[in-house]
């Protein structure tokens, strides 16, 4: 062997099983993305409810569906208990063209049920892509709103807006988060055609590079697991077009950061082990904090519900940040990336932290405003994301 060659820590005999595992996961992701896109494009032919989840694609088992099937007879059976029928006309919010007239709607019907009835006449607009409003430019009605309780009388006029092709949040998050995980590892293992033939499958001699890989992978594995097992989202879907924007952001930044951190000419941080240790402590504390907040938010919402409550600190000290900010999960997320930037001393990481911070500040301000609007007794000391400042 060439004594001048960089050390090979990843013998070629390990490549076949690794490659097999990557292919299975990759196939799962793309099978799901393909099925979801097909379902979005041809909702009449591929029932949206059967678009498989990531797990179902790699395991062959369907684990969840987005929409319960409509049973028209159900509304009729309830008629005698709840008085006379209502009439509902649905107009296009832009053109005011009449799209549908439902002449026998039970007064206790929910908006979700009306959406299901509308889909019967317009199968291209499955319920998740419908927005129904009382006013053409007003807010969308909630799925659980009941017809009888709306200010409409016995003949209701609802305005329809098409939200565009939809994709499940779980699909979105899995695609967004699995991408950076694998992309980073390609650079870490220095697969061919990245740094030149001489460096194929070689490993860095700097400990910080290995530590950075562990931290980065841990972060995205945590997010994937939280998406599957912790978060209780209130919206089942989001517009398909968002996935392209979000993936460009997450995948692009992951590749950019990984390229520099795993580069054979990478320079370790100026203050050596001390800087790395401090950064690691920040990273670990913020990851624990972020996870604790996600658990606290999950406990606010009983399974299967969409309840929204004021989050308060619990016995877990990491949640005490709720005393000072409305979205401490974002505060901890930004903290994790600052820790990672200090650890790697890498400019693209600092930029990713800055862009993430800007985006999360915008969201945190929006969430803070909704809390203030929704809850009169909302704690006045809280700021959106940074205590006492922002
Ligand atoms: N690096 C980045 O650029 C970046 C950007 C964004 C997010 N993230 C990471 O991704 C995580 C999740 O982001 P997110 O925007 O989905 O966070 P989020 O809006 O705070 O929501 C997290 C979960 O908690 C639920 N929730 C929030 N407030 C609630 C309340 N008052 N009552 C009941 N349930 C509530 C949400 O349900 P709903 O479905 O009802 O909202 C959602 O399921 C973040 O904490 C962060 O770690 C990273």
PDB file of N, CA and C in Angstrom, residues 12 192-193 195-202:
ATOM      1  N   UNK A  12     -13.826  -1.514   1.399  1.00  0.00           N
ATOM      2  CA  UNK A  12     -14.796  -1.691   0.329  1.00  0.00           C
ATOM      3  C   UNK A  12     -15.770  -2.836   0.599  1.00  0.00           C
ATOM      4  N   UNK A 192     -16.815   8.906  -4.175  1.00  0.00           N
ATOM      5  CA  UNK A 192     -16.092   9.416  -5.350  1.00  0.00           C
ATOM      6  C   UNK A 192     -16.777  10.628  -5.993  1.00  0.00           C
ATOM      7  N   UNK A 193     -16.000  11.380  -6.758  1.00  0.00           N
ATOM      8  CA  UNK A 193     -16.421  12.550  -7.539  1.00  0.00           C
ATOM      9  C   UNK A 193     -16.722  13.790  -6.678  1.00  0.00           C
ATOM     10  N   UNK A 195     -14.223  15.017  -3.818  1.00  0.00           N
ATOM     11  CA  UNK A 195     -12.964  15.695  -3.499  1.00  0.00           C
ATOM     12  C   UNK A 195     -11.788  15.220  -4.366  1.00  0.00           C
ATOM     13  N   UNK A 196     -12.058  14.414  -5.354  1.00  0.00           N
ATOM     14  CA  UNK A 196     -10.949  13.891  -6.158  1.00  0.00           C
ATOM     15  C   UNK A 196     -10.645  12.455  -5.758  1.00  0.00           C
ATOM     16  N   UNK A 197     -10.205  11.694  -6.760  1.00  0.00           N
ATOM     17  CA  UNK A 197     -10.033  10.239  -6.629  1.00  0.00           C
ATOM     18  C   UNK A 197      -9.163   9.841  -5.438  1.00  0.00           C
ATOM     19  N   UNK A 198      -8.123  10.644  -5.201  1.00  0.00           N
ATOM     20  CA  UNK A 198      -7.154  10.342  -4.158  1.00  0.00           C
ATOM     21  C   UNK A 198      -7.792  10.247  -2.753  1.00  0.00           C
ATOM     22  N   UNK A 199      -8.911  10.951  -2.592  1.00  0.00           N
ATOM     23  CA  UNK A 199      -9.529  10.997  -1.268  1.00  0.00           C
ATOM     24  C   UNK A 199     -10.744  10.078  -1.124  1.00  0.00           C
ATOM     25  N   UNK A 200     -11.068   9.287  -2.173  1.00  0.00           N
ATOM     26  CA  UNK A 200     -12.273   8.453  -2.115  1.00  0.00           C
ATOM     27  C   UNK A 200     -12.266   7.576  -0.871  1.00  0.00           C
ATOM     28  N   UNK A 201     -13.351   7.625  -0.099  1.00  0.00           N
ATOM     29  CA  UNK A 201     -13.557   6.795   1.096  1.00  0.00           C
ATOM     30  C   UNK A 201     -12.424   6.930   2.124  1.00  0.00           C
ATOM     31  N   UNK A 202     -11.837   8.089   2.187  1.00  0.00           N
ATOM     32  CA  UNK A 202     -10.824   8.319   3.226  1.00  0.00           C
ATOM     33  C   UNK A 202     -11.485   9.049   4.384  1.00  0.00           C
TER      34      UNK A 202
END
